[in-house]
mmCIF file of C-alpha atoms in Angstrom:
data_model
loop_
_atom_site.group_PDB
_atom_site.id
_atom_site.type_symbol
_atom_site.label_atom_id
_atom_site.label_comp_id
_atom_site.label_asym_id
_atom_site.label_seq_id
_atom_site.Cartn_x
_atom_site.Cartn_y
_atom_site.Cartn_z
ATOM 1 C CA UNK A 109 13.167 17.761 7.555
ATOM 2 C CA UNK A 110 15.051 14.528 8.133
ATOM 3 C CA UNK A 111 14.397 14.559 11.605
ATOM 4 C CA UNK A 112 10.753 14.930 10.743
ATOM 5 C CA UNK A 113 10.553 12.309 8.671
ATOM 6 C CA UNK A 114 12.667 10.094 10.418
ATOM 7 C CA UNK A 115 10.499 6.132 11.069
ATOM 8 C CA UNK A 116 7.992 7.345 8.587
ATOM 9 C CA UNK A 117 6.958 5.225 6.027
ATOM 10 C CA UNK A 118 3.961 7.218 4.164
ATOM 11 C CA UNK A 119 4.486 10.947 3.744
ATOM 12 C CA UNK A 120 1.599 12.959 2.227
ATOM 13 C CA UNK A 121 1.742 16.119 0.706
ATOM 14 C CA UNK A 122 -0.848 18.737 0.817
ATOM 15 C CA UNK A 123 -1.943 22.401 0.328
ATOM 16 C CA UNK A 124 -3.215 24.743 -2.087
ATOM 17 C CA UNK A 125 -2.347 25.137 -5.700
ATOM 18 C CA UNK A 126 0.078 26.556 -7.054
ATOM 19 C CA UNK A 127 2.538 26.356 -3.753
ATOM 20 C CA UNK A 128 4.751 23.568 -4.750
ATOM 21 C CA UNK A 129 3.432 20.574 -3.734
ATOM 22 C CA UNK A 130 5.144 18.384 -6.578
ATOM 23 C CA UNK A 131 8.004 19.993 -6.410
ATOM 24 C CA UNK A 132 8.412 19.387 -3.193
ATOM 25 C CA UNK A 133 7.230 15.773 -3.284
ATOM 26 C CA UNK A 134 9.804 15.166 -5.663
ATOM 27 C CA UNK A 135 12.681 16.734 -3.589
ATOM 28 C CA UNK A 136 11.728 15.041 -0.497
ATOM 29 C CA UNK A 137 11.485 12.014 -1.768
ATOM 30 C CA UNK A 138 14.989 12.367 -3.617
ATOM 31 C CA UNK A 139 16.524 13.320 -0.745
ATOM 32 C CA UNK A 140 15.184 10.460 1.095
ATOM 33 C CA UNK A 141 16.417 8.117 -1.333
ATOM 34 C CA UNK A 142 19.719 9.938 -1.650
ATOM 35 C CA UNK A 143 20.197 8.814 1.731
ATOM 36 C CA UNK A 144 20.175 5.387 0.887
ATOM 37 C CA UNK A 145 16.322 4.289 1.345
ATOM 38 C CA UNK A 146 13.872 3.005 -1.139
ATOM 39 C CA UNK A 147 11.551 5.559 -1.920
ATOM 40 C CA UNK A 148 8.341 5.900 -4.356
ATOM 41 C CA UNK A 149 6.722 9.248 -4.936
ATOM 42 C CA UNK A 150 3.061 9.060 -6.351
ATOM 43 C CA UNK A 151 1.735 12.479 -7.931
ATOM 44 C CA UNK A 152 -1.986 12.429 -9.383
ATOM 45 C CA UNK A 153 -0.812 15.943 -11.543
ATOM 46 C CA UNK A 154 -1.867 15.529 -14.711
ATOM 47 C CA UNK A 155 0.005 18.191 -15.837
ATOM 48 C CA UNK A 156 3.188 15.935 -15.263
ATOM 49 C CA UNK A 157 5.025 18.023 -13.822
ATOM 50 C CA UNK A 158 7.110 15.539 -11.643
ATOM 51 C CA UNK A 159 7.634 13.329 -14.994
ATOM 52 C CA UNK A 160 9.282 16.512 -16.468
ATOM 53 C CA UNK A 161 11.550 17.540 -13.447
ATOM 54 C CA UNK A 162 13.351 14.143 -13.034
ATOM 55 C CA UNK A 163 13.688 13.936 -16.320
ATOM 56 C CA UNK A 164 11.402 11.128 -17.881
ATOM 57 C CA UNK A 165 9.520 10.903 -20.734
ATOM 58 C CA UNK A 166 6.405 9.668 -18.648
ATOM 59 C CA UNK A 167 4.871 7.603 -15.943
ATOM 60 C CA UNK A 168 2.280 5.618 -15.190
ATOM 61 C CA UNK A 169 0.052 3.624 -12.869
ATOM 62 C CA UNK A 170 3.054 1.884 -11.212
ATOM 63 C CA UNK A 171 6.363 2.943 -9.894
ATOM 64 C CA UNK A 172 8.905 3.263 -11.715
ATOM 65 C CA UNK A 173 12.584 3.577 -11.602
ATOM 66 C CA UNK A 174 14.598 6.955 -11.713
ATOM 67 C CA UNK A 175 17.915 6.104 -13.284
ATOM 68 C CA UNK A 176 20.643 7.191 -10.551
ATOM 69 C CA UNK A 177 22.754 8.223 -13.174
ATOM 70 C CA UNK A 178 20.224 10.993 -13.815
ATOM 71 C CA UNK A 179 21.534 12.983 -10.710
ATOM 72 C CA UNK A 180 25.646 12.334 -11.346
ATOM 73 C CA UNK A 181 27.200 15.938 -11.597
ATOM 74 C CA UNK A 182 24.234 17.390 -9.913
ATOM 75 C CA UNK A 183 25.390 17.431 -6.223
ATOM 76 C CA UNK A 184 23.530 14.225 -5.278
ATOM 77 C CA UNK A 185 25.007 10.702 -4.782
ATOM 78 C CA UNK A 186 21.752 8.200 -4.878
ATOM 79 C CA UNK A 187 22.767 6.298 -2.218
ATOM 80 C CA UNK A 188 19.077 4.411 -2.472
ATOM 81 C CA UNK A 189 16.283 3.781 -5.182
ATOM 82 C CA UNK A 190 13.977 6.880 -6.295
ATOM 83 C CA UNK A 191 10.523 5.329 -7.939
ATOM 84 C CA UNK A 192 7.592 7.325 -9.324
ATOM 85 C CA UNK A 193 4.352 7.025 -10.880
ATOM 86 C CA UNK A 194 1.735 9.146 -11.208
ATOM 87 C CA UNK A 195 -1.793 7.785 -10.281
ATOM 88 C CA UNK A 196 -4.762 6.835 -13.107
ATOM 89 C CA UNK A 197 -7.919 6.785 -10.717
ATOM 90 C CA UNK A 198 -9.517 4.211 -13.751
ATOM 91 C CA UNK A 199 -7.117 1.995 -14.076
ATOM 92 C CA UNK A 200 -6.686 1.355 -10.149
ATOM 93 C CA UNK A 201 -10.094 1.250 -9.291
ATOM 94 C CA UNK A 202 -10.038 -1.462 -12.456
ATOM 95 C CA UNK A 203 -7.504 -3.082 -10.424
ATOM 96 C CA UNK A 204 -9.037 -2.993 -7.399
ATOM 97 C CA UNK A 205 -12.728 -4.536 -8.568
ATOM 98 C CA UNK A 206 -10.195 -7.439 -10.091
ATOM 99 C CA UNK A 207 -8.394 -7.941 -7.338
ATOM 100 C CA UNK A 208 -11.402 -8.274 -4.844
ATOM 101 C CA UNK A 209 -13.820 -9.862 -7.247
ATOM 102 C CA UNK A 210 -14.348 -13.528 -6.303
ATOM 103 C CA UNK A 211 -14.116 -15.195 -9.844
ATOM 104 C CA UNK A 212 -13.757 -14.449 -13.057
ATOM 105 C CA UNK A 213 -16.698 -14.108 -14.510
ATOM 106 C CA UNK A 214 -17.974 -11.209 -11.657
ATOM 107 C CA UNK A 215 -14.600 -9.631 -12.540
ATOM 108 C CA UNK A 216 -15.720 -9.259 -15.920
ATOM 109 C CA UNK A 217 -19.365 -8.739 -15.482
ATOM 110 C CA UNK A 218 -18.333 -5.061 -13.126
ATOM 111 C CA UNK A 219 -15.631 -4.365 -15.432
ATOM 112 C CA UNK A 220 -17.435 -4.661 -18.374
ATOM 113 C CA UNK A 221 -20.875 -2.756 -17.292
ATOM 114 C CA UNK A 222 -21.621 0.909 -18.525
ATOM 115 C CA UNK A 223 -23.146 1.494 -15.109
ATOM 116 C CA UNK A 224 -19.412 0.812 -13.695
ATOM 117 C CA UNK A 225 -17.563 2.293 -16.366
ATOM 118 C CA UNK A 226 -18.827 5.556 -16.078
ATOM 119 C CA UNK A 227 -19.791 5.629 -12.071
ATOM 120 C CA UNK A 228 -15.709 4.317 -11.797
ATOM 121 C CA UNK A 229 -14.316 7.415 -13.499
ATOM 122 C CA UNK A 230 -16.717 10.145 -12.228
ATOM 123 C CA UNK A 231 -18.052 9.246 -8.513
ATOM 124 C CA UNK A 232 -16.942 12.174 -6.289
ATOM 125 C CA UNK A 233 -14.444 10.653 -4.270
ATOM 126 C CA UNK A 234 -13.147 7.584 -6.520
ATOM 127 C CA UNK A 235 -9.802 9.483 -6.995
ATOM 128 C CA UNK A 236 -9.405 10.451 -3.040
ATOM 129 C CA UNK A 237 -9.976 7.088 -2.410
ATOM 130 C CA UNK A 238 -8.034 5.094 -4.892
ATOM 131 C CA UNK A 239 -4.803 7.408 -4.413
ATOM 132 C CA UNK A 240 -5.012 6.426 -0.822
ATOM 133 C CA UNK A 241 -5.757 2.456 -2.038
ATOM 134 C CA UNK A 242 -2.692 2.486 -3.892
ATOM 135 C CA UNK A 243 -0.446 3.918 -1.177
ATOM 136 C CA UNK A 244 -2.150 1.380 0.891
ATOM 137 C CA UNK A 245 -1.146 -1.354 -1.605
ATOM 138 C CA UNK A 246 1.959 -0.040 -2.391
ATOM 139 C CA UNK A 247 2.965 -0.277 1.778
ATOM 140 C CA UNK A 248 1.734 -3.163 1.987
ATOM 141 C CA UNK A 249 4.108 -4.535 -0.323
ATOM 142 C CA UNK A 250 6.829 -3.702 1.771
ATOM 143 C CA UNK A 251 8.737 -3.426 -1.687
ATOM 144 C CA UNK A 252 9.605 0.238 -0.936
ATOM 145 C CA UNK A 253 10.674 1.983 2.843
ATOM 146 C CA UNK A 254 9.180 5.516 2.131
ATOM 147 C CA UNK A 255 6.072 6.579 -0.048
ATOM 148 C CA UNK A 256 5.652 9.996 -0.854
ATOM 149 C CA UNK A 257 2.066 11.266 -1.823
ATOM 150 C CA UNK A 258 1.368 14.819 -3.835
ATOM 151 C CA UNK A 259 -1.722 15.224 -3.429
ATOM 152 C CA UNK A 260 -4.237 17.852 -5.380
ATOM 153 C CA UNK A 261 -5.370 21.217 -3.803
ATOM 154 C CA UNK A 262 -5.993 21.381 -0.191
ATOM 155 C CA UNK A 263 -10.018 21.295 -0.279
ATOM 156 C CA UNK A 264 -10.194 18.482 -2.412
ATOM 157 C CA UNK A 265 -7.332 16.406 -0.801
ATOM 158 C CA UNK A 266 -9.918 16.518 2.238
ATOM 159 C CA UNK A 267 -11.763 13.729 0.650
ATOM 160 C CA UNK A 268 -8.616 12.036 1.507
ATOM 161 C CA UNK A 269 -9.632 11.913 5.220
ATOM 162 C CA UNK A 270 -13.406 11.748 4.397
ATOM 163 C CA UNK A 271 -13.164 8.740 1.533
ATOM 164 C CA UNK A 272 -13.046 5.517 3.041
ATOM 165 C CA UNK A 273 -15.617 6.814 6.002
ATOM 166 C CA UNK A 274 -17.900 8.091 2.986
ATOM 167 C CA UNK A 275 -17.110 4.375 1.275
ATOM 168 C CA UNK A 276 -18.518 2.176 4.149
ATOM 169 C CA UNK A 277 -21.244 4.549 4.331
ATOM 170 C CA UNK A 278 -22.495 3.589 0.937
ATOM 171 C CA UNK A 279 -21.690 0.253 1.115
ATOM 172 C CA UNK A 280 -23.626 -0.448 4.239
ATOM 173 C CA UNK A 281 -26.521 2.457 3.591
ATOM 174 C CA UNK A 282 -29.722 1.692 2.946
ATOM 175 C CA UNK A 283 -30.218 2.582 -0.732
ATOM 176 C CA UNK A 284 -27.661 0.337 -1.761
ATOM 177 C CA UNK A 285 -29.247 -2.885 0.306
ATOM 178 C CA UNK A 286 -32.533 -1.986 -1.126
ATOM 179 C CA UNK A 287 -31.027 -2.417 -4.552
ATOM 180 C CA UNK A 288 -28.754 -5.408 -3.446
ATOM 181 C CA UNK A 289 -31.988 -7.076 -2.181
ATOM 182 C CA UNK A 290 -35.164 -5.130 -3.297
ATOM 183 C CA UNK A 291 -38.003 -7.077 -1.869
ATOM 184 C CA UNK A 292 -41.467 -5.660 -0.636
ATOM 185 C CA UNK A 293 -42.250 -1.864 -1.585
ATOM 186 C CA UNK A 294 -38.937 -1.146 -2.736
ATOM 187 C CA UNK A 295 -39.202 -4.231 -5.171
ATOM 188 C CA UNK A 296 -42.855 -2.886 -6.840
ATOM 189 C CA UNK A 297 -41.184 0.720 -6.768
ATOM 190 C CA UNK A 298 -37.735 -0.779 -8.760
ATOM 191 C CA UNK A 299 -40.263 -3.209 -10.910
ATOM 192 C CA UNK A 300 -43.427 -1.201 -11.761
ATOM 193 C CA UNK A 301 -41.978 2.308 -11.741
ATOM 194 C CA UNK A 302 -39.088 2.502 -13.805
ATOM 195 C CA UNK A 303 -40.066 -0.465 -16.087
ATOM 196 C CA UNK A 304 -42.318 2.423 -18.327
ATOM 197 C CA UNK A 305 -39.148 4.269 -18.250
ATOM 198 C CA UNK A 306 -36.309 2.326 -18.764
ATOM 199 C CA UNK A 307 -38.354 0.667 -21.630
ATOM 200 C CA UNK A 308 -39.048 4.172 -23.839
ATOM 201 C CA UNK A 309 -35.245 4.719 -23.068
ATOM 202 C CA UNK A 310 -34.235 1.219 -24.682
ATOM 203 C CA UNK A 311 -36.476 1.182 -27.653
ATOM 204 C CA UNK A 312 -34.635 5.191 -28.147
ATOM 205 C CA UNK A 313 -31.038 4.220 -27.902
ATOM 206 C CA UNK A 314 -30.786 0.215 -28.057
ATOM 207 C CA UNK A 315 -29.459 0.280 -24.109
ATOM 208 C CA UNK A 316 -31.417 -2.192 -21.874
ATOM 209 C CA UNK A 317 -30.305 0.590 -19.018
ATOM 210 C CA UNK A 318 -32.181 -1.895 -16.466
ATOM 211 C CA UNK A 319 -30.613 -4.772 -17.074
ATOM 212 C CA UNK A 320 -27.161 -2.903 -17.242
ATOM 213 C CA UNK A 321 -28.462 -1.312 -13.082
ATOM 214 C CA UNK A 322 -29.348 -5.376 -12.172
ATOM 215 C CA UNK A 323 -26.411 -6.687 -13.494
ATOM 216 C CA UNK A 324 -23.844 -4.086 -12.014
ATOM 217 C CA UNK A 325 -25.701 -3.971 -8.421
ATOM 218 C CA UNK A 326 -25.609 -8.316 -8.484
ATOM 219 C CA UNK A 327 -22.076 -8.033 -9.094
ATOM 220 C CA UNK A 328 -21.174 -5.176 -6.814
ATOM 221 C CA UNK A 329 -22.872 -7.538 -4.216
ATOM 222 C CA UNK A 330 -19.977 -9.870 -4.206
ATOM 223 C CA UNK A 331 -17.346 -7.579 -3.243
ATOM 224 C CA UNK A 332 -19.019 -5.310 -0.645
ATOM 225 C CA UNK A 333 -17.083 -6.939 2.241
ATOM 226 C CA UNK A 334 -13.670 -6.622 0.128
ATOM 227 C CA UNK A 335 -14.469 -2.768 -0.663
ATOM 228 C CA UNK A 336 -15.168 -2.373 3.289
ATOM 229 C CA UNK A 337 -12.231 -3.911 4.329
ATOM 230 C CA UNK A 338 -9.799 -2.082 1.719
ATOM 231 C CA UNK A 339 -11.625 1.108 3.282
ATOM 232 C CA UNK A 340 -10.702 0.368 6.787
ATOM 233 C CA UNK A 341 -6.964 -0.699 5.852
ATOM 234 C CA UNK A 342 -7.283 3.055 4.236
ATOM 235 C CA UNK A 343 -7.852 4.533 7.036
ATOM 236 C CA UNK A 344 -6.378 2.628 9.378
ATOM 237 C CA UNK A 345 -2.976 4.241 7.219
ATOM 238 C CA UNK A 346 -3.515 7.456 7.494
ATOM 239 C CA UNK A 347 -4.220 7.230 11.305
ATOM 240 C CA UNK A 348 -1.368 5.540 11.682
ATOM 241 C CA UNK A 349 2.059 6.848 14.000
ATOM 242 C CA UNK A 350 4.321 6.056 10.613
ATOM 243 C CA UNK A 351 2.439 8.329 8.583
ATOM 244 C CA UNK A 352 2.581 11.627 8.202
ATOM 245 C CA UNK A 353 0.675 14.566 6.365
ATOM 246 C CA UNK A 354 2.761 18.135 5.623
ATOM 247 C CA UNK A 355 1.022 21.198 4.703
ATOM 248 C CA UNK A 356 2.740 22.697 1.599
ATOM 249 C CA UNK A 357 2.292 26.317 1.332
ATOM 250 C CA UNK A 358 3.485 29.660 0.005
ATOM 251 C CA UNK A 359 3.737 33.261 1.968
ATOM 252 C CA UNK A 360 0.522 34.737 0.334
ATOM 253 C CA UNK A 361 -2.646 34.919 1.948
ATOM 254 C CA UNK A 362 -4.661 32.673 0.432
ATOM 255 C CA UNK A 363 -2.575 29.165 0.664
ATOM 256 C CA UNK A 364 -1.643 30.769 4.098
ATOM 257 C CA UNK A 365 -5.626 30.324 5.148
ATOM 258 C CA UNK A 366 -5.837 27.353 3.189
ATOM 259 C CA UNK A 367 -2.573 25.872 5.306
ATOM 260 C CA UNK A 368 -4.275 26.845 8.293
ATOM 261 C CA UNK A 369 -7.770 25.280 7.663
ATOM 262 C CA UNK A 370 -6.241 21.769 6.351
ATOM 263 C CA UNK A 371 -4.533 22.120 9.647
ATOM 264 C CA UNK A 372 -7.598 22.215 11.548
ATOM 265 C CA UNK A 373 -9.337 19.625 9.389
ATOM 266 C CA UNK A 374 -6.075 17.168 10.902
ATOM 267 C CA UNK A 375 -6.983 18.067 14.040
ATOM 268 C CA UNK A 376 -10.402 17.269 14.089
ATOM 269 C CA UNK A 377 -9.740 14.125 12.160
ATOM 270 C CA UNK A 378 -6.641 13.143 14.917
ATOM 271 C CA UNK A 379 -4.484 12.430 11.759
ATOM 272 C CA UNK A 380 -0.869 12.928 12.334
ATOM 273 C CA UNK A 381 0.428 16.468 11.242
ATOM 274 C CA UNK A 382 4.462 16.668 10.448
ATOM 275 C CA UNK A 383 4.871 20.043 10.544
ATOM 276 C CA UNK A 384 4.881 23.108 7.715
ATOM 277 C CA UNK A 385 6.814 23.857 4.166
ATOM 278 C CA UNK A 386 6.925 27.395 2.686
ATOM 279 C CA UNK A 387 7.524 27.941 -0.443
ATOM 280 C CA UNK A 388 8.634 31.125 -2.135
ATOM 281 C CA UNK A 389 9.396 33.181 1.017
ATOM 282 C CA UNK A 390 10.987 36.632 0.247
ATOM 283 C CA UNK A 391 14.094 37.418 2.369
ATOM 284 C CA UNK A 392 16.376 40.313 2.641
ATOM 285 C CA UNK A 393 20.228 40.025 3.502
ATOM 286 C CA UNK A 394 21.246 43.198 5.229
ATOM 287 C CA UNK A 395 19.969 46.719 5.333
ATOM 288 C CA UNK A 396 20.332 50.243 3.953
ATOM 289 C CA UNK A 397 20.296 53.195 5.707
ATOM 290 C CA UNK A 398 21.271 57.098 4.628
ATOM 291 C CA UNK A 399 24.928 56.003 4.128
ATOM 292 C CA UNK A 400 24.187 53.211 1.741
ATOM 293 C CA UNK A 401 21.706 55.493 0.102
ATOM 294 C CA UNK A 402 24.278 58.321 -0.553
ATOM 295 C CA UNK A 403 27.348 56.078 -1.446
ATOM 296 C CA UNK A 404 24.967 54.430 -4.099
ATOM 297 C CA UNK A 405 23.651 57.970 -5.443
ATOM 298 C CA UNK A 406 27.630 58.881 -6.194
ATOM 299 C CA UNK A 407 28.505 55.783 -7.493
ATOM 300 C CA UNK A 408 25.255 55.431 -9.894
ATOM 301 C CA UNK A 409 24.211 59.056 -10.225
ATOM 302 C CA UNK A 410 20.534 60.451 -8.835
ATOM 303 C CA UNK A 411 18.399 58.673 -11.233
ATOM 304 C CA UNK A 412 19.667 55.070 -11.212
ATOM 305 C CA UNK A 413 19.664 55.239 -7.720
ATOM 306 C CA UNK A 414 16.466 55.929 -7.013
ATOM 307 C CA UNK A 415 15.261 53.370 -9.286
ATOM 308 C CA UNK A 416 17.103 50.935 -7.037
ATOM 309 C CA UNK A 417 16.120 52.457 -3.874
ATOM 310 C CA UNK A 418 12.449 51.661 -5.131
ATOM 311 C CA UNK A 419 12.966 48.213 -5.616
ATOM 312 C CA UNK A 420 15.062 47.608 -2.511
ATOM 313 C CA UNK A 421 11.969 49.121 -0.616
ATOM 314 C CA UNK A 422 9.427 46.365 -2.799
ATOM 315 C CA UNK A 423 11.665 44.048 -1.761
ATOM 316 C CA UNK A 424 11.574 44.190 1.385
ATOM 317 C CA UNK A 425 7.942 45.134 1.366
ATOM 318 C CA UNK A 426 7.421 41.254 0.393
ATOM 319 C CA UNK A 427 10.164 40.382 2.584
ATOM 320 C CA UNK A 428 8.080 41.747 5.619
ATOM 321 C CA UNK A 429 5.004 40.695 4.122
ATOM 322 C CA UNK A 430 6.476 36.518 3.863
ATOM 323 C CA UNK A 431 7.904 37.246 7.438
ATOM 324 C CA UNK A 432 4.521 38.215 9.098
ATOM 325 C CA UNK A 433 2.612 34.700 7.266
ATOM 326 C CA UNK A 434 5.148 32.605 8.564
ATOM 327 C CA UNK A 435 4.678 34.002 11.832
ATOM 328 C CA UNK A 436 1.031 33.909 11.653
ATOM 329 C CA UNK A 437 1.179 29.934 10.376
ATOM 330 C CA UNK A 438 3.839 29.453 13.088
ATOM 331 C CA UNK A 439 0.699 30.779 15.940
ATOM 332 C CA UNK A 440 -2.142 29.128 13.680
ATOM 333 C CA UNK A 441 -0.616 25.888 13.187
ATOM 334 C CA UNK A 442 1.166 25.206 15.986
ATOM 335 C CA UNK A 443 4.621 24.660 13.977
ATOM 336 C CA UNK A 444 7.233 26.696 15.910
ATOM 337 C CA UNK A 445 10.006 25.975 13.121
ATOM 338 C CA UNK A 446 8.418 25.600 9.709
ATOM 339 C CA UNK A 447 10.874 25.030 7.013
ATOM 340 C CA UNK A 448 10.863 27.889 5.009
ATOM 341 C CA UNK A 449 11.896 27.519 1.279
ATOM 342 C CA UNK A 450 13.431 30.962 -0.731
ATOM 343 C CA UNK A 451 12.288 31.872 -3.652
ATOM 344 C CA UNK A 452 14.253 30.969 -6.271
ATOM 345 C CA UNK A 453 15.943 32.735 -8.990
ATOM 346 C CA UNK A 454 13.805 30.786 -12.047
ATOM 347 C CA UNK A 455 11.179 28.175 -12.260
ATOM 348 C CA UNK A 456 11.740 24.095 -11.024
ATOM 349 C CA UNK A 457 11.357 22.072 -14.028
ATOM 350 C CA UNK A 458 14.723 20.301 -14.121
ATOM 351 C CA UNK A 459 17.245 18.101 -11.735
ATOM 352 C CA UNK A 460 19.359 21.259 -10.677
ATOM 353 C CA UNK A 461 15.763 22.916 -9.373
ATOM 354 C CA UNK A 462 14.908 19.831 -7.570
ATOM 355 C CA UNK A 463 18.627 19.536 -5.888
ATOM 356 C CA UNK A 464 17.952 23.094 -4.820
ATOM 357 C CA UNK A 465 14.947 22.655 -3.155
ATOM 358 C CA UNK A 466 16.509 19.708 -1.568
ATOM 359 C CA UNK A 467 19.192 21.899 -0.124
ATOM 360 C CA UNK A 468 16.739 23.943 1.451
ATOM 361 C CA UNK A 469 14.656 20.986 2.726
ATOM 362 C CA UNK A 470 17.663 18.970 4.179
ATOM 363 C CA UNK A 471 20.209 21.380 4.981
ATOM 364 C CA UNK A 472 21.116 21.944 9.154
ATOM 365 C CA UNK A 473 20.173 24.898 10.245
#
């Protein structure tokens, strides 16, 4: 994996549920910083999983420094800085609208509309899109060498590659313009057929739901051209040579397809594929044949035996079951040498589970 990553600056981490993604996030980017670079890794998880396994309390919206000391006794020297932070949609698209807002007073007039504050925490795509804002932000701030990204499940971290394309297509579509600038038709339509409307619905609840639509379209007027240029900065990053997208995945057959459609979906949007990570693979060391079989019958008697037999034979059911999905993501995605992660005696929630993960990620081979 260090090869792989080597000249990267922006790693991003996708794949199903459930396969490890944060997990493995966390370990690359420990690893990374173990070797002496400055690293943030930025999780969206709300279940905080990456808080819990390096061992803090919380994070939040900005990065955040993982006390070296953490790792002492634990097989890892930090020979660089580990940040983290995991990602609040809201509060960085807040961010954003202040940051590209040309005064003040438009600042507050977006941030304070009930048009934005619901449309900022709900519009399909806002969290896509802001994740990749921040990383964007966050690189080019040059305060860090390597950003890590865990991204959610595979389907939906395809708005990744779709958001700032699907941005500048509202921005510059025509619905939008016509409420920028409604004149003509569209102005009688806007005036004379919602007025009857929006009037009942003010004298019901005491919300002047026009006014609140005029006032948030005028403002989102003024920072069109700064929401178009963050989007092309967005994807101008993920197209770009020092980034890098792995698929995370496990051996069973459902993140196997979902691996190998993500992989496709790079392809056809010629982003930059770093290779594969399976999780959770089932391996057998050795065999047993007749001999084994008898020698452990007289040393545990017929019926312990057999009971072990059986769950050799399970065993290396899933063992040749993990061995055939690699080999079929190895022809699918075009990743001769995925690496390929054991499963591990108990869960990763902890330091020690993260520096074994590591060991699997960085070790020669």
């Amino acid at each position: 994996m260090r090869a792989r990553l080597h000249g990267k600056r922006v790693v991003i981490c996708a794949g199903s549920g459930g396969v490890g993604k944060t997990t493995t996030s966390a370990a690359l980017a420990m690893g990374l910083a173990a070797s002496g670079l400055r690293v943030a890794v930025v999780t969206i998880d709300p279940a905080k999983r990456l808080a819990n396994s390096l061992g803090l309390a919380d994070l939040g919206n900005e990065p955040r420094l993982v006390d070296p000391g953490r790792f002492a006794g634990h097989g890892i020297v930090m020979e660089g800085e580990l940040w983290a932070m995991m990602l609040d949609a809201k509060q960085t698209f807040d961010e954003l609208v202040t940051r590209l807002a040309p005064d003040a007073a438009a600042r507050d007039d977006v941030l304070s509309n009930r048009i934005y504050q619901q449309l900022s925490s709900a519009v399909a795509g806002s969290q896509e899109f802001t994740a990749v804002a921040k990383l964007w932000e966050l690189d080019r701030s040059g305060r860090f060498d390597v950003l890590v990204l865990d991204t959610p499940p595979s389907r939906n971290a395809l708005d990744f590659l779709d958001a700032p394309d699907r941005l500048t297509g509202f921005l510059e579509g025509r619905a939008l313009k016509v409420f920028l600038a409604p004149t003509g038709l569209a102005a009688k339509v806007v005036g004379a057929g919602t007025s009857v409307v929006f009037s009942v619905l003010r004298r019901l609840t005491g919300v002047d739901l026009l006014d609140d639509l005029s006032v948030f379209f005028r403002a989102l007027g003024g920072l069109v051209e700064g929401f178009k240029e963050r989007a092309e900065g967005v994807k101008a990053l993920l197209g770009d040579p020092a980034t890098t997208f792995l698929i995370v995945t496990s051996p069973e057959r459902e993140p196997v397809e979902e691996a190998i459609f993500f992989r496709g979906k790079l392809a056809d949007h010629d982003m930059p594929f770093g290779g594969l990570v399976v999780n959770r693979a089932h391996a057998l060391d050795g065999t047993a044949d007749d001999a084994d079989a008898a020698g452990m019958e007289a040393a545990l008697g017929a019926r312990l035996a057999a009971k072990v037999a059986r769950a050799y034979g399970e065993a290396r059911t899933l063992a040749e079951r993990d061995a055939a999905a690699i080999e079929r993501l190895r022809a699918e995605t075009g990743d001769a040498d995925p690496v390929v992660v054991p499963q591990l005696a108990g869960d990763v929630h902890d330091i020690d589970g993260l520096v074994a993960v590591h060991g699997h990620l960085f070790s020669p081979r």
